[in-house]
C-alpha positions as a Markdown table, in Angstrom:
| # | Residue | x | y | z |
|---|---|---|---|---|
| 1 | Unk | -177.8 | -135.6 | -9.4 |
| 2 | Unk | -178.6 | -134.8 | -5.8 |
| 3 | Unk | -177.2 | -131.7 | -4.3 |
| 4 | Unk | -176.7 | -133.5 | -1.0 |
| 5 | Unk | -175.9 | -137.0 | -0.1 |
| 6 | Unk | -178.7 | -139.2 | 1.2 |
| 7 | Unk | -178.7 | -139.3 | 4.9 |
| 8 | Unk | -176.6 | -136.1 | 5.3 |
| 9 | Unk | -177.9 | -133.1 | 7.1 |
| 10 | Unk | -179.1 | -130.3 | 5.0 |
| 11 | Unk | -177.0 | -127.0 | 5.4 |
| 12 | Unk | -178.4 | -124.2 | 7.4 |
| 13 | Unk | -178.7 | -120.6 | 6.2 |
| 14 | Unk | -175.3 | -119.6 | 7.5 |
| 15 | Unk | -173.6 | -122.4 | 5.6 |
| 16 | Unk | -175.5 | -121.5 | 2.4 |
| 17 | Unk | -174.4 | -117.9 | 2.8 |
| 18 | Unk | -170.8 | -118.9 | 3.1 |
| 19 | Unk | -171.0 | -121.1 | 0.0 |
| 20 | Unk | -172.4 | -118.1 | -2.0 |
| 21 | Unk | -169.8 | -115.5 | -0.8 |
| 22 | Unk | -167.4 | -116.2 | -3.7 |
| 23 | Unk | -170.2 | -115.7 | -6.2 |
| 24 | Unk | -171.5 | -112.4 | -4.9 |
| 25 | Unk | -170.6 | -109.3 | -7.1 |
| 26 | Unk | -170.5 | -106.1 | -5.2 |
| 27 | Unk | -170.7 | -102.5 | -6.4 |
| 28 | Unk | -167.0 | -102.2 | -5.6 |
| 29 | Unk | -166.3 | -105.2 | -7.9 |
| 30 | Unk | -168.3 | -103.5 | -10.7 |
| 31 | Unk | -166.5 | -100.2 | -10.1 |
| 32 | Unk | -163.1 | -101.9 | -10.3 |
| 33 | Unk | -164.1 | -103.7 | -13.6 |
| 34 | Unk | -165.3 | -100.5 | -15.2 |
| 35 | Unk | -162.2 | -98.5 | -14.1 |
| 36 | Unk | -159.9 | -101.3 | -15.5 |
| 37 | Unk | -161.8 | -101.3 | -18.8 |
| 38 | Unk | -161.5 | -97.5 | -19.1 |
| 39 | Unk | -157.7 | -97.7 | -18.3 |
| 40 | Unk | -157.1 | -100.6 | -20.8 |
| 41 | Unk | -159.5 | -99.9 | -23.8 |
| 42 | Unk | -157.4 | -102.0 | -26.2 |
| 43 | Unk | -157.8 | -105.1 | -24.0 |
| 44 | Unk | -161.6 | -105.1 | -24.7 |
| 45 | Unk | -161.5 | -104.6 | -28.5 |
| 46 | Unk | -162.2 | -107.6 | -30.8 |
| 47 | Unk | -159.2 | -109.4 | -32.1 |
| 48 | Unk | -158.0 | -108.1 | -35.4 |
| 49 | Unk | -159.1 | -110.2 | -38.4 |
| 50 | Unk | -156.3 | -112.2 | -40.0 |
| 51 | Unk | -155.7 | -111.1 | -43.5 |
| 52 | Unk | -154.1 | -113.5 | -45.9 |
| 53 | Unk | -151.5 | -112.0 | -48.2 |
| 54 | Unk | -151.7 | -114.2 | -51.3 |
| 55 | Unk | -152.8 | -112.5 | -54.5 |
| 56 | Unk | -155.8 | -114.8 | -54.6 |
| 57 | Unk | -156.9 | -114.0 | -51.1 |
| 58 | Unk | -156.3 | -110.3 | -51.4 |
| 59 | Unk | -158.3 | -110.1 | -54.6 |
| 60 | Unk | -161.2 | -112.2 | -53.3 |
| 61 | Unk | -161.2 | -110.1 | -50.1 |
| 62 | Unk | -161.4 | -106.9 | -52.2 |
| 63 | Unk | -164.4 | -108.4 | -53.9 |
| 64 | Unk | -165.9 | -109.0 | -50.4 |
| 65 | Unk | -165.9 | -112.8 | -50.6 |
| 66 | Unk | -166.3 | -114.7 | -47.3 |
| 67 | Unk | -163.4 | -116.2 | -45.5 |
| 68 | Unk | -164.7 | -119.7 | -46.2 |
| 69 | Unk | -164.8 | -119.0 | -50.0 |
| 70 | Unk | -161.3 | -117.7 | -49.8 |
| 71 | Unk | -160.1 | -120.7 | -47.9 |
| 72 | Unk | -161.8 | -123.0 | -50.4 |
| 73 | Unk | -160.3 | -121.1 | -53.4 |
| 74 | Unk | -156.8 | -121.4 | -51.9 |
| 75 | Unk | -157.3 | -125.1 | -51.5 |
| 76 | Unk | -158.7 | -125.6 | -55.0 |
| 77 | Unk | -155.9 | -123.6 | -56.6 |
| 78 | Unk | -153.3 | -125.8 | -54.9 |
| 79 | Unk | -155.1 | -128.9 | -56.1 |
| 80 | Unk | -155.1 | -127.5 | -59.6 |
| 81 | Unk | -151.4 | -126.8 | -59.5 |
| 82 | Unk | -150.7 | -130.3 | -58.1 |
| 83 | Unk | -152.9 | -131.9 | -60.8 |
| 84 | Unk | -151.0 | -130.2 | -63.7 |
| 85 | Unk | -147.6 | -130.8 | -62.1 |
| 86 | Unk | -148.4 | -134.6 | -62.1 |
| 87 | Unk | -149.8 | -134.4 | -65.7 |
| 88 | Unk | -146.7 | -132.6 | -67.0 |
| 89 | Unk | -144.3 | -135.1 | -65.4 |
| 90 | Unk | -145.9 | -138.0 | -67.3 |
| 91 | Unk | -147.4 | -136.5 | -70.5 |
| 92 | Unk | -145.5 | -134.4 | -73.0 |
| 93 | Unk | -148.7 | -132.9 | -74.4 |
| 94 | Unk | -150.0 | -131.8 | -71.0 |
| 95 | Unk | -148.7 | -128.2 | -71.3 |
| 96 | Unk | -150.7 | -127.7 | -74.5 |
| 97 | Unk | -153.8 | -129.2 | -72.9 |
| 98 | Unk | -153.4 | -126.9 | -69.9 |
| 99 | Unk | -153.1 | -123.8 | -72.1 |
| 100 | Unk | -156.2 | -124.8 | -74.1 |
| 101 | Unk | -158.1 | -125.4 | -70.8 |
| 102 | Unk | -157.0 | -122.1 | -69.4 |
| 103 | Unk | -158.3 | -120.2 | -72.5 |
| 104 | Unk | -161.6 | -121.9 | -71.8 |
| 105 | Unk | -161.5 | -120.9 | -68.2 |
| 106 | Unk | -160.7 | -117.3 | -69.1 |
| 107 | Unk | -163.8 | -117.2 | -71.4 |
| 108 | Unk | -165.9 | -118.6 | -68.5 |
| 109 | Unk | -164.6 | -116.0 | -66.1 |
| 110 | Unk | -165.3 | -113.3 | -68.7 |
| 111 | Unk | -168.9 | -114.6 | -69.0 |
| 112 | Unk | -169.3 | -114.6 | -65.2 |
| 113 | Unk | -167.9 | -111.1 | -65.1 |
| 114 | Unk | -170.5 | -109.9 | -67.6 |
| 115 | Unk | -173.4 | -111.4 | -65.6 |
| 116 | Unk | -172.2 | -109.9 | -62.3 |
| 117 | Unk | -171.1 | -106.4 | -63.3 |
| 118 | Unk | -174.1 | -104.8 | -61.6 |
| 119 | Unk | -173.7 | -106.7 | -58.4 |
| 120 | Unk | -172.4 | -104.9 | -55.3 |
| 121 | Unk | -170.3 | -106.5 | -53.9 |
| 122 | Unk | -169.3 | -108.4 | -57.0 |
| 123 | Unk | -167.1 | -111.1 | -55.4 |
| 124 | Unk | -169.7 | -113.5 | -53.9 |
| 125 | Unk | -171.9 | -113.2 | -57.0 |
| 126 | Unk | -169.0 | -113.8 | -59.3 |
| 127 | Unk | -167.9 | -116.8 | -57.2 |
| 128 | Unk | -171.4 | -118.4 | -57.6 |
| 129 | Unk | -171.6 | -117.5 | -61.3 |
| 130 | Unk | -168.3 | -119.2 | -61.9 |
| 131 | Unk | -169.5 | -122.4 | -60.2 |
| 132 | Unk | -172.8 | -122.4 | -62.2 |
| 133 | Unk | -171.0 | -121.8 | -65.5 |
| 134 | Unk | -168.4 | -124.4 | -64.9 |
| 135 | Unk | -171.1 | -127.0 | -64.1 |
| 136 | Unk | -173.2 | -126.0 | -67.1 |
| 137 | Unk | -170.4 | -126.0 | -69.8 |
| 138 | Unk | -168.2 | -129.0 | -69.4 |
| 139 | Unk | -165.4 | -129.4 | -71.8 |
| 140 | Unk | -165.4 | -132.6 | -73.9 |
| 141 | Unk | -161.6 | -133.0 | -73.9 |
| 142 | Unk | -161.0 | -132.8 | -70.1 |
| 143 | Unk | -158.0 | -134.8 | -68.9 |
| 144 | Unk | -158.8 | -137.8 | -66.8 |
| 145 | Unk | -159.4 | -136.8 | -63.2 |
| 146 | Unk | -160.5 | -133.2 | -64.0 |
| 147 | Unk | -163.8 | -132.2 | -62.5 |
| 148 | Unk | -165.7 | -129.0 | -62.0 |
| 149 | Unk | -164.0 | -128.4 | -58.6 |
| 150 | Unk | -160.5 | -128.6 | -60.3 |
| 151 | Unk | -161.8 | -126.3 | -63.1 |
| 152 | Unk | -162.8 | -123.8 | -60.4 |
| 153 | Unk | -159.3 | -124.3 | -59.0 |
| 154 | Unk | -158.0 | -123.4 | -62.4 |
| 155 | Unk | -159.9 | -120.1 | -62.3 |
| 156 | Unk | -158.5 | -119.5 | -58.8 |
| 157 | Unk | -155.0 | -120.1 | -60.1 |
| 158 | Unk | -155.6 | -117.7 | -63.0 |
| 159 | Unk | -156.7 | -115.2 | -60.3 |
| 160 | Unk | -153.4 | -115.7 | -58.6 |
| 161 | Unk | -151.7 | -114.8 | -61.9 |
| 162 | Unk | -153.8 | -111.6 | -62.1 |
| 163 | Unk | -155.8 | -112.8 | -65.1 |
| 164 | Unk | -159.1 | -112.9 | -63.3 |
| 165 | Unk | -160.6 | -110.4 | -60.9 |
| 166 | Unk | -163.3 | -110.6 | -58.2 |
| 167 | Unk | -163.6 | -106.8 | -58.1 |
| 168 | Unk | -162.3 | -103.9 | -60.2 |
| 169 | Unk | -158.6 | -104.3 | -60.8 |
| 170 | Unk | -156.1 | -102.7 | -58.5 |
| 171 | Unk | -152.4 | -102.9 | -57.6 |
| 172 | Unk | -152.3 | -106.2 | -55.8 |
| 173 | Unk | -148.7 | -106.0 | -54.8 |
| 174 | Unk | -149.3 | -102.6 | -53.2 |
| 175 | Unk | -152.3 | -104.0 | -51.3 |
| 176 | Unk | -150.2 | -106.9 | -50.0 |
| 177 | Unk | -147.5 | -104.5 | -48.9 |
| 178 | Unk | -150.1 | -102.4 | -47.1 |
| 179 | Unk | -151.4 | -105.4 | -45.2 |
| 180 | Unk | -147.9 | -106.5 | -44.2 |
| 181 | Unk | -147.0 | -102.9 | -43.1 |
| 182 | Unk | -150.2 | -102.9 | -41.0 |
| 183 | Unk | -149.2 | -106.2 | -39.3 |
| 184 | Unk | -145.8 | -104.8 | -38.5 |
| 185 | Unk | -147.3 | -101.8 | -36.7 |
| 186 | Unk | -149.6 | -103.9 | -34.6 |
| 187 | Unk | -147.0 | -106.4 | -33.5 |
C-alpha cells in the first residue's frame, strides 16, 4: 500500500516530526514507567497458575504431569463414567463387567508403576507407560464401544478414587484444602 495518495504532495520535515511526536519515548517517560513498576511490583508479576482441585488433577499435578495431560485425563474420566452409566441402565450384568475391567486396569497401573519407579518426575512417564500398556494388552471381553482411550479414562477414574497414584501417595483432601485456602488469600 502506498503511504501517500497518488498526486498528493509529500509531507515536509515539520509534518513528519509532528506525526512522530506521539511515538517518541523520552527519558521522563522511562523514569515514570520505572517508578510506577517499583511502586506496584504485584502488577508486573505473572498471573498465578490456575490449579484444579479435583482429586485426579491434584494427584497428576503432584506427579508433575502437564496441564494438557490433566485436562485430557479429566475428559477421559468423564467419558468413562458416562459410558458405564449408560451400560448399567440397560444391562444388568454391566456392574460385574465394570468390576472385572477395573481389576484389569489396576493390574495395568501396577505394571506401569513398576516400570516408572525410578523416573523423576514419575507422572509423565507413568502417563505414557499406561497408554503403551493399554494399547499392548487389550482385553478380549471388552464391552461394545470400549476402546483404549476409554480404558485410560478408567484408570483416570480409579485415580479419582485414590486407587492409582501418579506420585508417592499423600493426603489428597489436605492438598485440595491447601489449594483452596491459597485461593482465598489471593482473592
